[in-house]
Short mmCIF file of C-alpha atoms in Angstrom, two decimals:
data_model
loop_
_atom_site.label_atom_id
_atom_site.label_comp_id
_atom_site.label_asym_id
_atom_site.label_seq_id
_atom_site.Cartn_x
_atom_site.Cartn_y
_atom_site.Cartn_z
CA UNK A 113 131.98 131.71 65.62
CA UNK A 114 135.20 129.57 65.03
CA UNK A 115 135.34 126.22 66.91
CA UNK A 116 138.46 127.95 69.05
CA UNK A 117 136.31 130.83 70.30
CA UNK A 118 133.34 128.48 71.33
CA UNK A 119 136.02 126.20 73.51
CA UNK A 120 136.94 129.65 74.90
CA UNK A 121 133.48 130.85 75.60
CA UNK A 122 132.57 126.99 77.17
CA UNK A 123 135.76 128.02 79.20
CA UNK A 124 135.07 130.63 80.87
CA UNK A 125 131.40 130.16 81.13
CA UNK A 126 132.10 127.24 83.27
CA UNK A 127 134.54 128.69 84.98
CA UNK A 128 131.73 131.59 85.51
CA UNK A 129 129.29 128.61 86.58
CA UNK A 130 131.73 127.15 89.37
CA UNK A 131 132.93 130.05 90.81
CA UNK A 132 129.35 130.98 91.33
CA UNK A 133 127.84 127.78 92.78
CA UNK A 134 131.10 127.45 94.95
CA UNK A 135 130.08 131.66 96.74
CA UNK A 136 127.18 130.77 96.75
CA UNK A 137 127.71 127.65 99.28
CA UNK A 138 129.84 129.25 100.77
CA UNK A 139 127.27 131.80 101.64
CA UNK A 140 124.76 129.33 102.71
CA UNK A 141 127.12 127.91 104.77
CA UNK A 142 127.96 130.68 106.21
CA UNK A 143 124.69 131.90 106.70
CA UNK A 144 122.91 128.51 107.63
CA UNK A 145 126.53 128.43 110.30
CA UNK A 146 125.23 132.31 112.10
CA UNK A 147 121.79 131.33 112.21
CA UNK A 148 123.15 128.00 114.55
CA UNK A 149 124.99 130.53 116.06
CA UNK A 150 122.30 132.56 117.11
CA UNK A 151 119.96 129.74 118.27
CA UNK A 152 122.62 128.78 120.59
CA UNK A 153 122.85 132.47 121.82
CA UNK A 154 118.94 132.15 122.48
CA UNK A 155 119.35 128.76 124.08
CA UNK A 156 122.36 129.86 126.07
CA UNK A 157 119.72 133.27 127.29
CA UNK A 158 116.90 131.54 128.05
CA UNK A 159 118.71 128.63 130.02
CA UNK A 160 120.94 131.03 131.99
CA UNK A 161 119.58 131.45 134.91
CA UNK A 162 120.48 128.40 136.93
CA UNK A 163 118.42 128.26 140.79
CA UNK A 164 119.93 125.88 143.13
CA UNK A 165 117.48 123.11 143.36
CA UNK A 166 118.28 119.21 145.16
CA UNK A 167 116.07 117.24 142.81
CA UNK A 168 117.26 114.94 140.20
CA UNK A 169 113.50 113.47 139.34
CA UNK A 170 114.38 111.88 136.49
CA UNK A 171 117.24 109.44 137.01
CA UNK A 172 118.93 107.99 139.66
CA UNK A 173 122.30 108.41 139.21
CA UNK A 174 124.16 110.80 141.86
CA UNK A 175 125.26 114.49 141.22
CA UNK A 176 128.77 114.00 141.11
CA UNK A 177 128.21 110.80 138.05
CA UNK A 178 125.84 113.20 135.91
CA UNK A 179 128.64 115.68 135.99
CA UNK A 180 131.74 113.58 135.30
CA UNK A 181 129.16 111.63 132.27
CA UNK A 182 129.11 115.46 131.26
CA UNK A 183 133.14 115.49 130.62
CA UNK A 184 134.35 114.91 126.69
CA UNK A 185 137.51 116.15 124.82
CA UNK A 186 135.85 119.48 123.86
CA UNK A 187 134.03 120.58 126.85
CA UNK A 188 133.65 120.05 130.78
CA UNK A 189 129.43 120.69 130.33
CA UNK A 190 127.34 120.42 127.21
CA UNK A 191 124.66 122.56 126.02
CA UNK A 192 122.04 121.73 127.81
CA UNK A 193 122.28 120.99 131.25
CA UNK A 194 118.53 120.72 132.87
CA UNK A 195 120.84 119.29 135.88
CA UNK A 196 123.00 121.93 136.41
CA UNK A 197 121.17 123.30 139.29
CA UNK A 198 120.97 120.49 141.27
CA UNK A 199 124.59 119.83 141.13
CA UNK A 200 125.69 122.87 142.15
CA UNK A 201 123.37 122.77 144.71
CA UNK A 202 125.22 119.71 146.37
CA UNK A 203 128.33 121.31 145.81
CA UNK A 204 127.45 123.99 148.22
CA UNK A 205 125.11 121.32 150.58
CA UNK A 206 126.88 118.40 150.44
CA UNK A 207 128.59 116.93 153.87
CA UNK A 208 132.42 117.85 154.21
CA UNK A 209 133.85 114.05 155.31
CA UNK A 210 137.67 115.00 154.22
CA UNK A 211 139.57 118.08 154.10
CA UNK A 212 143.55 118.61 153.50
CA UNK A 213 145.69 121.14 152.39
CA UNK A 214 145.00 121.99 148.95
CA UNK A 215 146.80 120.73 145.69
CA UNK A 216 150.79 121.96 145.40
CA UNK A 217 150.29 125.51 143.77
CA UNK A 218 151.21 129.46 144.87
CA UNK A 219 147.77 130.75 146.44
CA UNK A 220 145.74 128.97 149.59
CA UNK A 221 143.22 126.41 149.00
CA UNK A 222 142.15 123.26 150.78
CA UNK A 223 141.03 120.45 148.82
CA UNK A 224 137.58 119.04 150.58
CA UNK A 225 135.96 115.25 149.95
CA UNK A 226 131.91 116.28 149.80
CA UNK A 227 129.30 113.05 150.84
CA UNK A 228 129.44 110.55 147.72
CA UNK A 229 133.28 111.06 147.42
CA UNK A 230 133.51 113.83 145.28
CA UNK A 231 136.18 116.00 145.34
CA UNK A 232 136.34 119.83 145.64
CA UNK A 233 138.93 122.48 145.62
CA UNK A 234 137.87 125.44 148.63
CA UNK A 235 139.33 128.62 147.92
CA UNK A 236 138.68 130.97 150.78
CA UNK A 237 137.39 135.04 151.01
CA UNK A 238 140.31 136.98 150.93
CA UNK A 239 138.52 140.57 150.00
CA UNK A 240 135.61 142.12 150.32
CA UNK A 241 133.39 142.88 147.02
CA UNK A 242 134.24 146.53 146.78
CA UNK A 243 137.99 145.62 147.12
CA UNK A 244 140.09 147.31 144.08
CA UNK A 245 143.79 145.24 143.92
CA UNK A 246 146.03 147.97 142.67
CA UNK A 247 149.38 147.28 141.57
CA UNK A 248 150.85 144.31 138.68
CA UNK A 249 147.72 142.93 136.67
CA UNK A 250 148.38 139.45 138.71
CA UNK A 251 149.13 141.32 141.78
CA UNK A 252 147.37 140.01 145.31
CA UNK A 253 145.53 136.74 146.66
CA UNK A 254 143.23 134.53 144.71
CA UNK A 255 140.09 135.92 144.58
CA UNK A 256 137.51 133.24 145.68
CA UNK A 257 134.34 135.43 143.98
CA UNK A 258 136.41 136.10 140.32
CA UNK A 259 136.17 132.05 140.08
CA UNK A 260 132.51 131.49 140.09
CA UNK A 261 132.37 134.62 138.14
CA UNK A 262 134.53 133.67 135.28
CA UNK A 263 132.31 129.89 135.37
CA UNK A 264 129.69 131.63 134.80
CA UNK A 265 131.54 133.73 132.20
CA UNK A 266 132.45 130.36 130.15
CA UNK A 267 128.66 129.46 130.37
CA UNK A 268 127.70 133.14 128.50
CA UNK A 269 130.81 133.10 125.65
CA UNK A 270 129.16 129.67 125.28
CA UNK A 271 132.90 128.04 125.24
CA UNK A 272 132.39 125.01 128.45
CA UNK A 273 135.87 125.04 129.08
CA UNK A 274 135.60 126.02 132.86
CA UNK A 275 134.73 123.05 135.91
CA UNK A 276 131.36 124.33 137.38
CA UNK A 277 132.22 126.56 140.60
CA UNK A 278 129.58 127.92 142.83
CA UNK A 279 130.08 129.95 146.33
CA UNK A 280 129.33 127.81 149.56
CA UNK A 281 129.68 129.18 153.29
CA UNK A 282 131.69 126.63 155.63
CA UNK A 283 131.54 126.49 159.28
CA UNK A 284 135.49 126.24 159.92
CA UNK A 285 135.00 125.08 163.78
CA UNK A 286 132.04 122.28 163.17
CA UNK A 287 132.93 120.84 159.30
CA UNK A 288 136.24 121.29 158.48
CA UNK A 289 138.47 121.21 161.74
CA UNK A 290 136.23 117.58 163.03
CA UNK A 291 137.53 115.67 159.35
CA UNK A 292 140.99 117.86 158.99
CA UNK A 293 143.92 116.08 158.05
CA UNK A 294 146.58 116.78 160.44
CA UNK A 295 148.92 118.78 158.08
CA UNK A 296 145.88 121.42 157.66
CA UNK A 297 144.36 120.94 161.33
CA UNK A 298 148.32 122.43 161.95
CA UNK A 299 147.91 125.51 160.34
CA UNK A 300 144.43 126.73 161.81
CA UNK A 301 144.93 129.59 164.42
CA UNK A 302 142.92 132.31 165.82
CA UNK A 303 142.62 136.32 164.80
CA UNK A 304 140.70 138.15 167.80
CA UNK A 305 137.35 136.07 167.26
CA UNK A 306 137.82 134.50 163.93
CA UNK A 307 138.87 131.33 163.13
CA UNK A 308 141.59 131.19 160.39
CA UNK A 309 143.96 128.75 158.25
CA UNK A 310 146.89 129.53 156.29
CA UNK A 311 147.72 126.02 154.38
CA UNK A 312 150.28 125.12 152.23
CA UNK A 313 151.16 126.74 149.45
CA UNK A 314 154.18 128.46 147.52
CA UNK A 315 153.34 132.22 149.44
CA UNK A 316 151.27 130.46 152.10
CA UNK A 317 152.21 132.32 155.36
CA UNK A 318 151.30 131.62 159.19
CA UNK A 319 151.89 136.19 159.23
CA UNK A 320 148.52 135.86 156.06
CA UNK A 321 145.63 133.79 156.92
CA UNK A 322 142.58 133.60 156.18
CA UNK A 323 139.94 134.33 158.79
CA UNK A 324 136.63 133.48 158.59
CA UNK A 325 133.67 135.90 160.34
CA UNK A 326 133.70 133.99 163.26
CA UNK A 327 133.77 130.52 162.41
CA UNK A 328 131.80 130.75 159.12
CA UNK A 329 134.24 131.64 156.76
CA UNK A 330 132.50 132.27 152.76
CA UNK A 331 134.46 130.96 149.77
CA UNK A 332 134.28 129.05 146.36
CA UNK A 333 133.79 125.72 145.32
CA UNK A 334 135.33 124.38 142.34
CA UNK A 335 134.59 120.58 140.91
CA UNK A 336 137.54 118.49 140.59
CA UNK A 337 137.47 117.11 136.81
CA UNK A 338 136.94 113.40 136.98
CA UNK A 339 140.36 110.82 137.63
CA UNK A 340 139.64 108.93 134.11
CA UNK A 341 140.52 112.65 132.27
CA UNK A 342 144.43 113.33 133.73
CA UNK A 343 145.27 116.61 132.90
CA UNK A 344 148.55 117.43 130.80
CA UNK A 345 150.38 120.89 131.38
CA UNK A 346 151.72 123.18 129.40
CA UNK A 347 153.78 126.82 129.24
CA UNK A 348 151.27 129.57 127.82
CA UNK A 349 152.58 130.54 124.07
CA UNK A 350 152.20 134.50 125.42
CA UNK A 351 152.89 133.39 129.03
CA UNK A 352 154.91 136.07 130.88
CA UNK A 353 158.98 135.92 132.47
CA UNK A 354 157.80 137.52 136.29
CA UNK A 355 161.53 138.77 135.77
CA UNK A 356 162.30 142.14 135.99
CA UNK A 357 163.40 143.97 132.72
CA UNK A 358 162.70 140.57 130.80
CA UNK A 359 160.55 140.36 127.83
CA UNK A 360 159.27 137.27 126.63
CA UNK A 361 160.04 136.69 123.18
CA UNK A 362 156.10 138.00 122.16
CA UNK A 363 156.33 140.89 123.95
CA UNK A 364 159.17 141.68 121.06
CA UNK A 365 159.06 139.83 117.39
CA UNK A 366 156.29 140.93 115.89
CA UNK A 367 156.59 137.97 113.82
CA UNK A 368 155.82 136.12 116.69
CA UNK A 369 152.49 134.16 115.77
CA UNK A 370 154.24 132.47 112.70
CA UNK A 371 156.75 130.60 115.19
CA UNK A 372 153.93 129.13 117.25
CA UNK A 373 151.96 127.99 113.81
CA UNK A 374 155.06 126.27 113.38
CA UNK A 375 155.27 124.21 116.69
CA UNK A 376 153.08 121.35 117.90
CA UNK A 377 150.12 121.49 118.56
CA UNK A 378 149.56 125.09 117.30
CA UNK A 379 150.57 123.87 113.55
CA UNK A 380 147.14 121.66 113.13
CA UNK A 381 144.07 121.29 115.36
CA UNK A 382 142.38 123.66 117.26
CA UNK A 383 144.88 124.44 120.14
CA UNK A 384 145.82 127.64 118.41
CA UNK A 385 141.80 128.94 118.18
CA UNK A 386 141.32 127.47 121.51
CA UNK A 387 144.98 130.39 122.58
CA UNK A 388 142.63 133.04 121.00
CA UNK A 389 139.27 132.01 122.63
CA UNK A 390 140.93 131.64 126.10
CA UNK A 391 142.86 135.36 125.31
CA UNK A 392 139.87 136.56 125.21
CA UNK A 393 138.31 135.00 127.83
CA UNK A 394 140.92 136.06 130.34
CA UNK A 395 140.60 139.81 128.62
CA UNK A 396 137.58 139.87 129.95
CA UNK A 397 138.12 138.96 133.61
CA UNK A 398 141.58 140.73 133.71
CA UNK A 399 143.62 137.61 134.46
CA UNK A 400 146.89 138.20 132.85
CA UNK A 401 148.74 134.89 135.24
CA UNK A 402 147.88 132.42 132.58
CA UNK A 403 150.91 131.83 132.11
CA UNK A 404 150.67 128.02 132.06
CA UNK A 405 147.27 126.05 131.16
CA UNK A 406 145.68 122.16 131.08
CA UNK A 407 144.64 119.87 128.68
CA UNK A 408 143.77 116.57 128.76
CA UNK A 409 146.45 114.10 128.44
CA UNK A 410 147.72 111.96 125.19
CA UNK A 411 145.16 114.21 123.13
CA UNK A 412 147.35 115.24 120.32
CA UNK A 413 146.27 118.75 120.24
CA UNK A 414 142.75 117.79 120.31
CA UNK A 415 142.17 118.11 123.65
CA UNK A 416 140.27 121.77 124.66
CA UNK A 417 142.64 123.94 126.67
CA UNK A 418 140.81 124.13 129.70
CA UNK A 419 139.68 127.08 131.84
CA UNK A 420 141.15 126.45 134.77
CA UNK A 421 142.25 128.42 138.37
CA UNK A 422 140.69 131.80 137.30
CA UNK A 423 141.49 134.07 141.02
CA UNK A 424 143.41 135.91 139.20
CA UNK A 425 140.85 138.71 137.92
CA UNK A 426 138.38 140.99 138.82
CA UNK A 427 140.94 142.68 140.63
CA UNK A 428 140.74 146.30 139.31
CA UNK A 429 137.64 147.27 137.31
CA UNK A 430 139.96 149.97 136.25
CA UNK A 431 142.58 147.25 134.35
CA UNK A 432 142.93 147.29 130.75
CA UNK A 433 145.86 144.96 129.84
CA UNK A 434 145.78 144.92 126.58
CA UNK A 435 148.79 142.30 126.23
CA UNK A 436 146.36 139.27 127.71
CA UNK A 437 145.00 139.92 123.99
CA UNK A 438 148.58 139.64 122.39
CA UNK A 439 147.38 136.56 120.91
CA UNK A 440 144.81 138.12 119.19
CA UNK A 441 146.23 140.95 118.00
CA UNK A 442 149.27 139.43 116.77
CA UNK A 443 147.86 136.23 114.94
CA UNK A 444 144.46 138.14 113.55
CA UNK A 445 142.41 135.12 113.63
CA UNK A 446 139.30 134.02 115.86
CA UNK A 447 136.69 131.54 115.51
CA UNK A 448 134.01 132.55 113.34
CA UNK A 449 131.27 131.44 116.85
CA UNK A 450 133.27 133.36 119.04
CA UNK A 451 133.19 136.66 116.55
CA UNK A 452 129.11 135.68 116.77
CA UNK A 453 128.97 135.24 120.32
CA UNK A 454 131.09 138.47 121.68
CA UNK A 455 128.65 140.59 119.05
CA UNK A 456 125.52 139.49 120.64
CA UNK A 457 126.40 140.35 123.87
CA UNK A 458 127.78 143.97 122.78
CA UNK A 459 125.26 147.47 124.10
CA UNK A 460 124.75 146.05 127.56
CA UNK A 461 123.74 142.20 127.21
CA UNK A 462 126.35 140.78 128.17
CA UNK A 463 126.61 142.64 131.98
CA UNK A 464 122.70 141.93 132.33
CA UNK A 465 123.52 138.17 131.04
CA UNK A 466 126.44 137.76 133.57
CA UNK A 467 124.43 139.29 136.41
CA UNK A 468 121.51 137.22 135.81
CA UNK A 469 123.92 133.74 135.64
CA UNK A 470 124.82 134.57 138.87
CA UNK A 471 121.78 136.11 140.35
CA UNK A 472 121.44 133.02 142.24
CA UNK A 473 124.67 131.71 143.77
CA UNK A 474 124.69 131.36 147.20
CA UNK A 475 127.41 134.55 147.57
CA UNK A 476 125.95 136.71 145.59
CA UNK A 477 126.05 139.50 144.74
CA UNK A 478 129.41 138.17 142.95
CA UNK A 479 130.65 141.05 141.52
CA UNK A 480 130.51 144.61 142.28
CA UNK A 481 129.01 146.77 139.79
CA UNK A 482 132.01 148.61 138.16
CA UNK A 483 133.59 144.96 137.86
CA UNK A 484 130.11 143.86 135.83
CA UNK A 485 130.73 147.64 133.49
CA UNK A 486 134.16 146.82 133.40
CA UNK A 487 133.24 143.97 131.79
CA UNK A 488 131.05 145.90 129.22
CA UNK A 489 133.84 148.10 128.20
CA UNK A 490 136.99 145.65 127.63
CA UNK A 491 133.89 143.53 125.63
CA UNK A 492 133.80 146.94 122.77
CA UNK A 493 137.85 146.92 122.92
CA UNK A 494 138.26 143.13 121.85
CA UNK A 495 135.54 144.12 118.69
CA UNK A 496 137.76 147.09 117.92
CA UNK A 497 140.60 144.92 117.88
CA UNK A 498 139.34 142.55 115.66
CA UNK A 499 137.90 145.06 113.76
CA UNK A 500 141.65 146.00 113.30
CA UNK A 501 141.90 142.64 111.85
CA UNK A 502 139.47 142.20 109.58
CA UNK A 503 140.51 146.08 108.51
CA UNK A 504 144.28 144.98 107.58
CA UNK A 505 144.04 141.63 106.17
CA UNK A 506 139.76 140.88 105.26
CA UNK A 507 137.24 139.26 106.67
CA UNK A 508 137.97 135.87 104.61
CA UNK A 509 141.52 135.54 106.58
CA UNK A 510 140.20 136.67 110.34
CA UNK A 511 137.50 135.09 110.93
CA UNK A 512 138.15 131.03 110.95
CA UNK A 513 135.19 128.73 110.87
CA UNK A 514 135.16 126.11 113.74
CA UNK A 515 135.71 123.16 111.67
CA UNK A 516 138.12 124.08 109.06
CA UNK A 517 141.62 122.38 108.98
CA UNK A 518 144.04 124.64 110.31
CA UNK A 519 146.76 123.84 108.03
CA UNK A 520 146.23 127.02 105.68
CA UNK A 521 146.50 129.24 108.63
#
């Protein structure tokens, strides 16, 4: 064999060797990632049920100190949380030392300070569990139980980006009114034999108060994030206009995702994949009202998208608002870990896991069966959407490794 032929043959063999080695390494890495995702899923399922108990035997720290230390740029709470039951017990039972009107917004809420100085947001019960909110996907009052359910779905999905939420019963006459600010107190009234209040917000009206059952009001309390982590508000790139007859650009521009990818903070870092995760999360809970979102300040796109204000969900189990998934089906990318987790949760596992996670909440049952069945059905629609993407563009393009730089997208 001539020298030139030998060189060509060696070059071909070298290319084949390098390709094979890279291919095998990639497969090994993928398999290792899949195995870790599976182990994480099993750990989540094992620790899913949270019994509210006051004991913190292994530490002298308060529940509030522990919860504050959990918060880091990419998660609100860690994967393993043996203290979660004690923190949620404190949220549901600690003495209320001050009550005020809620922070600015469109919906009724109250800002409470619990013993030990911890701030929580209280959202009152407006609807019975089986009430169906008709009309637009964002119609109606906030649903307090939706906040509880959304937090536990965040746990089940392994996102860990939602602040802690628990149900709580409060006596408006003995627990709230004696420590209420004048501004909040001025919104109290009596309707029949029930104590009510309407608070201060954009849509708050004296004619539409939230009323207790007698003096006892059911609601949800959301743990305030630590002040050392100030929030920054962003307009959601797939937000609605909320104007009749006026469409947002994403509703008519098929290449809209390409434009988003060229815009900070979506042109690099994890934010675009967070948007995709959030679209899945919002579709599962039926939340079409995320026109803005929050991250931590000065994060240069590295912070998580924090799953705040999830109460405009679980209103109508028949709702199938596919437009919530627009970031997913327009960009056709999704994290490998999210894809794996969604697949582990099919065949009724999601409904069972969510029901188990919420079983010990003080306001259990948190969701009616039609809502739990709806979440399972919506999951199938998410999986079908991803399959359409992979059929069109291939698995390697659609499934993005979590730690992969996003410049290639």
